[in-house]
mmCIF file of C-alpha atoms in Angstrom:
data_model
loop_
_atom_site.group_PDB
_atom_site.id
_atom_site.type_symbol
_atom_site.label_atom_id
_atom_site.label_comp_id
_atom_site.label_asym_id
_atom_site.label_seq_id
_atom_site.Cartn_x
_atom_site.Cartn_y
_atom_site.Cartn_z
ATOM 1 C CA UNK M 438 -27.121 -5.942 -14.130
ATOM 2 C CA UNK M 439 -27.832 -2.380 -13.702
ATOM 3 C CA UNK M 440 -24.217 -2.103 -12.326
ATOM 4 C CA UNK M 441 -22.940 -3.949 -15.732
ATOM 5 C CA UNK M 442 -25.037 -1.642 -18.139
ATOM 6 C CA UNK M 443 -23.455 1.593 -16.698
ATOM 7 C CA UNK M 444 -19.360 0.024 -16.783
ATOM 8 C CA UNK M 445 -20.407 -1.396 -20.480
ATOM 9 C CA UNK M 446 -21.742 1.557 -21.365
ATOM 10 C CA UNK M 447 -18.284 3.384 -20.149
ATOM 11 C CA UNK M 448 -15.761 1.041 -21.883
ATOM 12 C CA UNK M 449 -17.999 0.990 -25.216
ATOM 13 C CA UNK M 450 -17.665 5.302 -24.788
ATOM 14 C CA UNK M 451 -14.332 4.678 -24.332
ATOM 15 C CA UNK M 452 -13.153 2.559 -27.577
ATOM 16 C CA UNK M 453 -12.689 5.189 -30.136
ATOM 17 C CA UNK M 454 -10.225 6.504 -27.697
ATOM 18 C CA UNK M 455 -8.186 3.079 -28.081
ATOM 19 C CA UNK M 456 -4.817 4.112 -29.204
ATOM 20 C CA UNK M 457 -5.666 7.791 -30.183
ATOM 21 C CA UNK M 458 -2.466 9.162 -27.007
ATOM 22 C CA UNK M 459 -5.241 11.150 -25.163
ATOM 23 C CA UNK M 460 -5.902 9.638 -21.417
ATOM 24 C CA UNK M 461 -8.045 12.317 -20.249
ATOM 25 C CA UNK M 462 -10.320 11.973 -23.846
ATOM 26 C CA UNK M 463 -11.052 8.729 -23.072
ATOM 27 C CA UNK M 464 -11.543 9.075 -19.109
ATOM 28 C CA UNK M 465 -14.138 11.666 -19.934
ATOM 29 C CA UNK M 466 -16.190 9.409 -22.479
ATOM 30 C CA UNK M 467 -16.602 6.834 -20.097
ATOM 31 C CA UNK M 468 -17.263 9.147 -16.872
ATOM 32 C CA UNK M 469 -19.800 10.943 -19.373
ATOM 33 C CA UNK M 470 -21.360 7.226 -19.667
ATOM 34 C CA UNK M 471 -21.357 5.781 -16.743
ATOM 35 C CA UNK M 472 -22.560 8.510 -14.546
ATOM 36 C CA UNK M 473 -26.018 8.833 -16.899
ATOM 37 C CA UNK M 474 -25.891 4.628 -16.510
ATOM 38 C CA UNK M 475 -25.693 5.100 -12.739
ATOM 39 C CA UNK M 476 -28.619 7.362 -13.056
ATOM 40 C CA UNK M 477 -31.027 4.991 -13.637
ATOM 41 C CA UNK M 478 -29.853 2.298 -10.694
ATOM 42 C CA UNK M 479 -31.930 1.651 -7.958
ATOM 43 C CA UNK M 480 -30.508 2.581 -5.314
ATOM 44 C CA UNK M 481 -29.121 5.975 -3.075
ATOM 45 C CA UNK M 482 -25.417 5.499 -3.855
ATOM 46 C CA UNK M 483 -22.886 7.641 -2.643
ATOM 47 C CA UNK M 484 -19.428 8.392 -4.672
ATOM 48 C CA UNK M 485 -16.953 7.679 -1.721
ATOM 49 C CA UNK M 486 -14.546 7.197 -3.597
ATOM 50 C CA UNK M 487 -13.917 8.665 -6.978
ATOM 51 C CA UNK M 488 -11.158 8.821 -10.117
ATOM 52 C CA UNK M 489 -8.908 12.063 -11.219
ATOM 53 C CA UNK M 490 -8.606 14.126 -8.950
ATOM 54 C CA UNK M 491 -4.501 13.497 -8.657
ATOM 55 C CA UNK M 492 -4.254 14.228 -11.900
ATOM 56 C CA UNK M 493 -7.169 16.754 -13.128
ATOM 57 C CA UNK M 494 -8.666 13.796 -15.355
ATOM 58 C CA UNK M 495 -12.699 14.217 -15.615
ATOM 59 C CA UNK M 496 -14.343 12.505 -12.630
ATOM 60 C CA UNK M 497 -17.072 11.349 -10.526
ATOM 61 C CA UNK M 498 -16.548 13.363 -7.973
ATOM 62 C CA UNK M 499 -16.492 12.522 -4.077
ATOM 63 C CA UNK M 500 -19.593 12.882 -2.830
ATOM 64 C CA UNK M 501 -21.116 13.403 -5.226
ATOM 65 C CA UNK M 502 -25.197 11.077 -5.722
ATOM 66 C CA UNK M 503 -26.648 8.890 -8.026
ATOM 67 C CA UNK M 504 -29.296 6.791 -8.845
ATOM 68 C CA UNK M 505 -32.303 7.591 -8.629
ATOM 69 C CA UNK M 506 -32.137 8.019 -4.638
ATOM 70 C CA UNK M 507 -34.514 4.906 -3.915
ATOM 71 C CA UNK M 508 -33.546 1.622 -2.462
ATOM 72 C CA UNK M 509 -30.531 0.737 -0.121
ATOM 73 C CA UNK M 510 -27.756 3.154 0.766
ATOM 74 C CA UNK M 511 -25.180 2.709 -0.849
ATOM 75 C CA UNK M 512 -21.099 3.606 -1.257
ATOM 76 C CA UNK M 513 -19.761 3.675 -4.335
ATOM 77 C CA UNK M 514 -16.310 3.021 -5.672
ATOM 78 C CA UNK M 515 -15.897 3.746 -9.645
ATOM 79 C CA UNK M 516 -13.188 3.935 -11.784
ATOM 80 C CA UNK M 517 -14.953 4.455 -15.223
ATOM 81 C CA UNK M 518 -10.643 3.443 -17.062
ATOM 82 C CA UNK M 519 -9.291 2.163 -14.533
ATOM 83 C CA UNK M 520 -6.093 2.398 -17.241
ATOM 84 C CA UNK M 521 -6.334 5.576 -18.800
ATOM 85 C CA UNK M 522 -2.765 4.862 -19.570
ATOM 86 C CA UNK M 523 -3.472 1.598 -21.269
ATOM 87 C CA UNK M 524 -6.316 3.221 -23.200
ATOM 88 C CA UNK M 525 -4.678 6.260 -24.625
ATOM 89 C CA UNK M 526 -1.303 4.157 -25.770
ATOM 90 C CA UNK M 527 -3.521 0.698 -27.181
ATOM 91 C CA UNK M 528 -2.131 -1.943 -24.505
ATOM 92 C CA UNK M 529 -4.094 -4.659 -22.978
ATOM 93 C CA UNK M 530 -5.626 -4.571 -19.160
ATOM 94 C CA UNK M 531 -7.876 -0.842 -19.082
ATOM 95 C CA UNK M 532 -11.251 -1.459 -17.718
ATOM 96 C CA UNK M 533 -13.854 0.223 -16.675
ATOM 97 C CA UNK M 534 -15.504 -0.479 -13.269
ATOM 98 C CA UNK M 535 -17.351 0.234 -10.135
ATOM 99 C CA UNK M 536 -17.724 -1.717 -6.629
ATOM 100 C CA UNK M 537 -20.726 -1.088 -3.977
ATOM 101 C CA UNK M 538 -20.854 -1.909 -0.510
ATOM 102 C CA UNK M 539 -23.405 -0.955 2.041
ATOM 103 C CA UNK M 540 -23.605 2.401 3.211
ATOM 104 C CA UNK M 541 -20.722 3.924 5.299
ATOM 105 C CA UNK M 542 -18.348 0.611 5.143
ATOM 106 C CA UNK M 543 -15.783 2.084 2.790
ATOM 107 C CA UNK M 544 -12.341 2.738 4.148
ATOM 108 C CA UNK M 545 -12.085 6.766 3.800
ATOM 109 C CA UNK M 546 -8.537 7.475 2.420
ATOM 110 C CA UNK M 547 -8.665 11.408 3.631
ATOM 111 C CA UNK M 548 -6.649 12.395 0.127
ATOM 112 C CA UNK M 549 -3.501 9.629 0.478
ATOM 113 C CA UNK M 550 -3.259 8.809 -3.060
ATOM 114 C CA UNK M 551 -1.192 5.509 -2.590
ATOM 115 C CA UNK M 552 -0.736 2.717 -0.432
ATOM 116 C CA UNK M 553 1.327 -0.237 -0.115
ATOM 117 C CA UNK M 554 -0.420 -3.422 -0.750
ATOM 118 C CA UNK M 555 0.043 -7.038 -0.642
ATOM 119 C CA UNK M 556 -2.562 -9.215 -2.644
ATOM 120 C CA UNK M 557 -2.907 -13.453 -3.228
ATOM 121 C CA UNK M 558 -5.410 -15.576 -2.821
ATOM 122 C CA UNK M 559 -7.256 -17.471 0.157
ATOM 123 C CA UNK M 560 -3.818 -19.434 0.873
ATOM 124 C CA UNK M 561 -2.356 -16.043 1.673
ATOM 125 C CA UNK M 562 -4.548 -15.596 4.913
ATOM 126 C CA UNK M 563 -2.040 -16.418 7.980
ATOM 127 C CA UNK M 564 1.288 -17.028 5.863
ATOM 128 C CA UNK M 565 1.802 -13.923 4.177
ATOM 129 C CA UNK M 566 2.333 -10.263 5.522
ATOM 130 C CA UNK M 567 2.972 -6.857 4.398
ATOM 131 C CA UNK M 568 5.953 -6.094 6.998
ATOM 132 C CA UNK M 569 7.409 -9.266 6.075
ATOM 133 C CA UNK M 570 10.624 -9.146 3.704
ATOM 134 C CA UNK M 571 9.715 -10.110 0.219
ATOM 135 C CA UNK M 572 11.364 -12.981 -0.422
ATOM 136 C CA UNK M 573 10.076 -14.423 3.377
ATOM 137 C CA UNK M 574 6.286 -13.494 2.193
ATOM 138 C CA UNK M 575 7.069 -15.601 -1.433
ATOM 139 C CA UNK M 576 8.254 -18.374 0.367
ATOM 140 C CA UNK M 577 5.528 -18.689 2.879
ATOM 141 C CA UNK M 578 3.085 -18.443 -0.102
ATOM 142 C CA UNK M 579 4.631 -21.305 -2.334
ATOM 143 C CA UNK M 580 4.890 -23.346 1.320
ATOM 144 C CA UNK M 581 1.377 -22.601 1.496
ATOM 145 C CA UNK M 582 0.584 -23.835 -2.054
ATOM 146 C CA UNK M 583 2.551 -26.450 -2.082
ATOM 147 C CA UNK M 584 4.206 -24.955 -5.222
ATOM 148 C CA UNK M 585 8.115 -24.574 -6.045
ATOM 149 C CA UNK M 586 9.163 -20.819 -5.785
ATOM 150 C CA UNK M 587 10.361 -20.895 -9.288
ATOM 151 C CA UNK M 588 6.514 -21.103 -10.456
ATOM 152 C CA UNK M 589 5.459 -18.614 -8.150
ATOM 153 C CA UNK M 590 4.610 -15.149 -10.696
ATOM 154 C CA UNK M 591 4.626 -11.921 -8.557
ATOM 155 C CA UNK M 592 2.679 -9.151 -10.095
ATOM 156 C CA UNK M 593 3.982 -5.246 -9.541
ATOM 157 C CA UNK M 594 3.368 -2.320 -11.517
ATOM 158 C CA UNK M 595 6.230 -1.261 -13.809
ATOM 159 C CA UNK M 596 7.506 2.187 -11.710
ATOM 160 C CA UNK M 597 10.913 2.979 -11.112
ATOM 161 C CA UNK M 598 9.679 3.167 -7.365
ATOM 162 C CA UNK M 599 9.035 -0.817 -7.498
ATOM 163 C CA UNK M 600 13.040 -1.717 -8.732
ATOM 164 C CA UNK M 601 14.409 -2.648 -5.766
ATOM 165 C CA UNK M 602 11.058 -4.450 -4.778
ATOM 166 C CA UNK M 603 11.610 -6.598 -8.369
ATOM 167 C CA UNK M 604 15.521 -7.303 -7.749
ATOM 168 C CA UNK M 605 14.466 -8.717 -4.420
ATOM 169 C CA UNK M 606 11.480 -11.268 -5.607
ATOM 170 C CA UNK M 607 13.700 -12.087 -8.594
ATOM 171 C CA UNK M 608 16.540 -12.919 -6.258
ATOM 172 C CA UNK M 609 13.780 -15.086 -4.305
ATOM 173 C CA UNK M 610 13.617 -16.802 -7.026
ATOM 174 C CA UNK M 611 9.857 -16.015 -8.369
ATOM 175 C CA UNK M 612 9.184 -14.989 -11.808
ATOM 176 C CA UNK M 613 7.220 -11.050 -12.419
ATOM 177 C CA UNK M 614 4.408 -10.075 -13.930
ATOM 178 C CA UNK M 615 5.401 -6.130 -14.600
ATOM 179 C CA UNK M 616 2.077 -4.528 -14.820
ATOM 180 C CA UNK M 617 2.060 -1.127 -16.965
ATOM 181 C CA UNK M 618 -0.551 0.873 -15.488
ATOM 182 C CA UNK M 619 -3.910 -1.017 -13.096
ATOM 183 C CA UNK M 620 -2.829 -2.426 -10.259
ATOM 184 C CA UNK M 621 -7.279 -3.668 -9.287
ATOM 185 C CA UNK M 622 -6.798 -6.448 -12.394
ATOM 186 C CA UNK M 623 -3.517 -7.765 -10.744
ATOM 187 C CA UNK M 624 -4.899 -7.936 -7.399
ATOM 188 C CA UNK M 625 -7.767 -9.784 -8.688
ATOM 189 C CA UNK M 626 -5.988 -11.816 -11.181
ATOM 190 C CA UNK M 627 -3.680 -12.939 -7.558
ATOM 191 C CA UNK M 628 -6.463 -13.831 -6.044
ATOM 192 C CA UNK M 629 -8.285 -16.047 -8.562
ATOM 193 C CA UNK M 630 -7.635 -19.540 -8.023
ATOM 194 C CA UNK M 631 -6.982 -20.416 -12.492
ATOM 195 C CA UNK M 632 -4.884 -17.227 -13.005
ATOM 196 C CA UNK M 633 -1.164 -17.337 -13.676
ATOM 197 C CA UNK M 634 -0.562 -14.075 -11.229
ATOM 198 C CA UNK M 635 0.070 -15.783 -7.245
ATOM 199 C CA UNK M 636 0.884 -12.226 -5.394
ATOM 200 C CA UNK M 637 0.497 -8.547 -6.633
ATOM 201 C CA UNK M 638 2.672 -6.075 -4.312
ATOM 202 C CA UNK M 639 3.785 -2.643 -4.355
ATOM 203 C CA UNK M 640 3.046 1.233 -4.097
ATOM 204 C CA UNK M 641 -0.212 1.405 -6.292
ATOM 205 C CA UNK M 642 -3.029 4.072 -5.777
ATOM 206 C CA UNK M 643 -5.741 3.734 -2.572
ATOM 207 C CA UNK M 644 -8.519 3.641 -4.391
ATOM 208 C CA UNK M 645 -8.030 0.788 -6.178
ATOM 209 C CA UNK M 646 -6.930 -1.033 -2.727
ATOM 210 C CA UNK M 647 -10.161 -0.830 -2.068
ATOM 211 C CA UNK M 648 -11.585 -1.662 -4.501
ATOM 212 C CA UNK M 649 -10.081 -4.482 -4.786
ATOM 213 C CA UNK M 650 -10.721 -5.190 -1.730
ATOM 214 C CA UNK M 651 -13.851 -4.987 -2.658
ATOM 215 C CA UNK M 652 -13.527 -8.123 -5.593
ATOM 216 C CA UNK M 653 -11.280 -10.219 -2.965
ATOM 217 C CA UNK M 654 -14.857 -10.420 -0.517
ATOM 218 C CA UNK M 655 -16.192 -12.174 -3.614
ATOM 219 C CA UNK M 656 -12.993 -14.686 -4.106
ATOM 220 C CA UNK M 657 -11.451 -15.024 -0.728
ATOM 221 C CA UNK M 658 -8.450 -13.001 -1.018
ATOM 222 C CA UNK M 659 -6.322 -11.997 0.706
ATOM 223 C CA UNK M 660 -4.773 -8.372 1.030
ATOM 224 C CA UNK M 661 -2.721 -5.729 3.411
ATOM 225 C CA UNK M 662 -2.013 -2.569 3.214
ATOM 226 C CA UNK M 663 -0.552 0.450 4.200
ATOM 227 C CA UNK M 664 -1.217 4.068 3.862
ATOM 228 C CA UNK M 665 1.963 5.388 1.748
ATOM 229 C CA UNK M 666 1.193 9.868 1.715
ATOM 230 C CA UNK M 667 3.793 11.360 -1.397
ATOM 231 C CA UNK M 668 4.614 14.175 0.438
ATOM 232 C CA UNK M 669 4.745 16.000 4.471
ATOM 233 C CA UNK M 670 1.434 18.013 3.679
ATOM 234 C CA UNK M 671 -0.507 14.795 2.515
ATOM 235 C CA UNK M 672 1.335 12.884 6.509
ATOM 236 C CA UNK M 673 -0.637 16.462 7.341
ATOM 237 C CA UNK M 674 -3.326 15.381 6.609
ATOM 238 C CA UNK M 675 -3.646 12.004 7.055
ATOM 239 C CA UNK M 676 -2.834 12.426 10.929
ATOM 240 C CA UNK M 677 -5.748 15.610 11.040
ATOM 241 C CA UNK M 678 -7.586 13.316 9.960
ATOM 242 C CA UNK M 679 -6.970 10.450 12.463
ATOM 243 C CA UNK M 680 -4.739 7.953 10.620
ATOM 244 C CA UNK M 681 -2.673 5.912 11.826
ATOM 245 C CA UNK M 682 0.281 6.473 9.459
ATOM 246 C CA UNK M 683 2.101 2.504 10.493
ATOM 247 C CA UNK M 684 -1.229 0.713 11.127
ATOM 248 C CA UNK M 685 -1.395 -2.111 8.501
ATOM 249 C CA UNK M 686 -4.400 -2.057 6.738
ATOM 250 C CA UNK M 687 -6.866 -5.805 6.644
ATOM 251 C CA UNK M 688 -9.995 -6.088 3.963
ATOM 252 C CA UNK M 689 -12.570 -5.963 6.883
ATOM 253 C CA UNK M 690 -10.546 -2.480 7.287
ATOM 254 C CA UNK M 691 -10.861 -1.141 4.030
ATOM 255 C CA UNK M 692 -14.390 -2.636 3.769
ATOM 256 C CA UNK M 693 -16.066 -3.351 6.731
ATOM 257 C CA UNK M 694 -19.425 -4.921 4.501
ATOM 258 C CA UNK M 695 -19.128 -8.282 3.295
ATOM 259 C CA UNK M 696 -21.993 -7.401 1.323
ATOM 260 C CA UNK M 697 -20.272 -6.162 -1.611
ATOM 261 C CA UNK M 698 -20.250 -6.323 -5.170
ATOM 262 C CA UNK M 699 -17.254 -5.200 -7.615
ATOM 263 C CA UNK M 700 -18.430 -4.694 -12.080
ATOM 264 C CA UNK M 701 -15.877 -4.673 -14.258
ATOM 265 C CA UNK M 702 -16.062 -4.663 -18.256
ATOM 266 C CA UNK M 703 -13.204 -4.642 -20.505
ATOM 267 C CA UNK M 704 -12.068 -1.742 -22.262
ATOM 268 C CA UNK M 705 -9.088 -3.322 -24.326
ATOM 269 C CA UNK M 706 -8.235 -7.222 -23.855
ATOM 270 C CA UNK M 707 -6.906 -8.538 -20.803
ATOM 271 C CA UNK M 708 -6.150 -11.665 -18.509
ATOM 272 C CA UNK M 709 -9.418 -10.686 -16.004
ATOM 273 C CA UNK M 710 -12.012 -10.350 -19.342
ATOM 274 C CA UNK M 711 -12.121 -9.660 -22.665
ATOM 275 C CA UNK M 712 -12.022 -5.689 -24.481
ATOM 276 C CA UNK M 713 -14.768 -4.534 -26.504
ATOM 277 C CA UNK M 714 -15.021 -6.284 -30.105
ATOM 278 C CA UNK M 715 -16.937 -4.338 -33.168
ATOM 279 C CA UNK M 716 -18.812 -7.700 -34.775
ATOM 280 C CA UNK M 717 -20.253 -6.222 -37.909
ATOM 281 C CA UNK M 718 -23.752 -4.474 -36.310
ATOM 282 C CA UNK M 719 -22.867 -5.314 -33.347
ATOM 283 C CA UNK M 720 -21.218 -4.409 -30.231
ATOM 284 C CA UNK M 721 -19.818 -6.873 -27.589
ATOM 285 C CA UNK M 722 -18.449 -6.159 -24.081
ATOM 286 C CA UNK M 723 -17.078 -8.516 -21.789
ATOM 287 C CA UNK M 724 -18.061 -8.160 -17.789
ATOM 288 C CA UNK M 725 -17.542 -9.687 -14.347
ATOM 289 C CA UNK M 726 -19.391 -9.580 -11.742
ATOM 290 C CA UNK M 727 -17.954 -10.826 -7.700
ATOM 291 C CA UNK M 728 -20.655 -10.354 -5.073
ATOM 292 C CA UNK M 729 -19.204 -10.761 -1.578
ATOM 293 C CA UNK M 730 -21.868 -12.059 0.726
ATOM 294 C CA UNK M 731 -22.348 -15.378 -1.777
ATOM 295 C CA UNK M 732 -18.799 -15.337 -2.708
ATOM 296 C CA UNK M 733 -19.727 -15.842 -6.544
ATOM 297 C CA UNK M 734 -18.452 -14.929 -9.586
ATOM 298 C CA UNK M 735 -20.349 -14.197 -13.208
ATOM 299 C CA UNK M 736 -18.971 -13.510 -16.915
ATOM 300 C CA UNK M 737 -21.398 -11.628 -18.295
ATOM 301 C CA UNK M 738 -21.016 -11.391 -22.452
ATOM 302 C CA UNK M 739 -23.578 -9.205 -24.353
ATOM 303 C CA UNK M 740 -24.105 -8.314 -27.285
ATOM 304 C CA UNK M 741 -25.683 -4.535 -28.294
ATOM 305 C CA UNK M 742 -26.520 -3.005 -30.826
ATOM 306 C CA UNK M 743 -23.627 -1.041 -32.618
ATOM 307 C CA UNK M 744 -26.813 1.673 -34.247
ATOM 308 C CA UNK M 745 -27.958 2.096 -30.851
ATOM 309 C CA UNK M 746 -24.102 3.995 -29.891
ATOM 310 C CA UNK M 747 -23.973 6.329 -33.081
#
């Protein structure tokens, strides 16, 4: 619940910036609120994956210590707003999120900001593989799920780099769900048994991949990833850091511990959670909490007195 308070605060503080066209202002307000509330949590948290470095947005920086300093030593991955562009435009599916795991258990991408990913529910284990053509993966997953290929829905970030991938998905007979931003929610929805999405694929942020892996620990989901350096300089940094750029990373490579927590609060409405709503004197938030060790999903709906947030 302490973690939920931090994502709730970040989401609430981002609300005045929804649809205002300034993603950095929204991110800055969310970061300040999240940092303040994380400072009250009874743990020794180390931010190993902060958000914002790649676009000079405000951030909780890598190496920052949060929490009271007492209690369990933890790795923290934060994204005060996953979907800053969505927030600025007033679109759906913006989230505030935190992932927590035992200290030293989260993968260090060494400043490689993007990775190729494939995410499914439990049915994908031993069935799909990032090295296979997307058509083969779709057919294999459809068979494992006992679904017609025409009923398979694949989520992909709507980016020019994915034009060929989208064509291949459709050529295989599956449908697409194009994401404007924020592939963490897409990955989680791919792993949920009651969601419409069956698979999430494509190139997206490395921080988002590790956060997604933490969430999938509580869902029994499947993820594979491969680092995708943007240029020769980033490639050399990865090699110097000892990364094998041909390696396929499995879920236990991305997060070695099963003692994981993933918390997200909706900023704007989405399939995963509803967005922040003002109801008279009340501000209502909706959050989801996934715990890896117990395999539990909890939904938290909270009403906050608006006067406390003035």
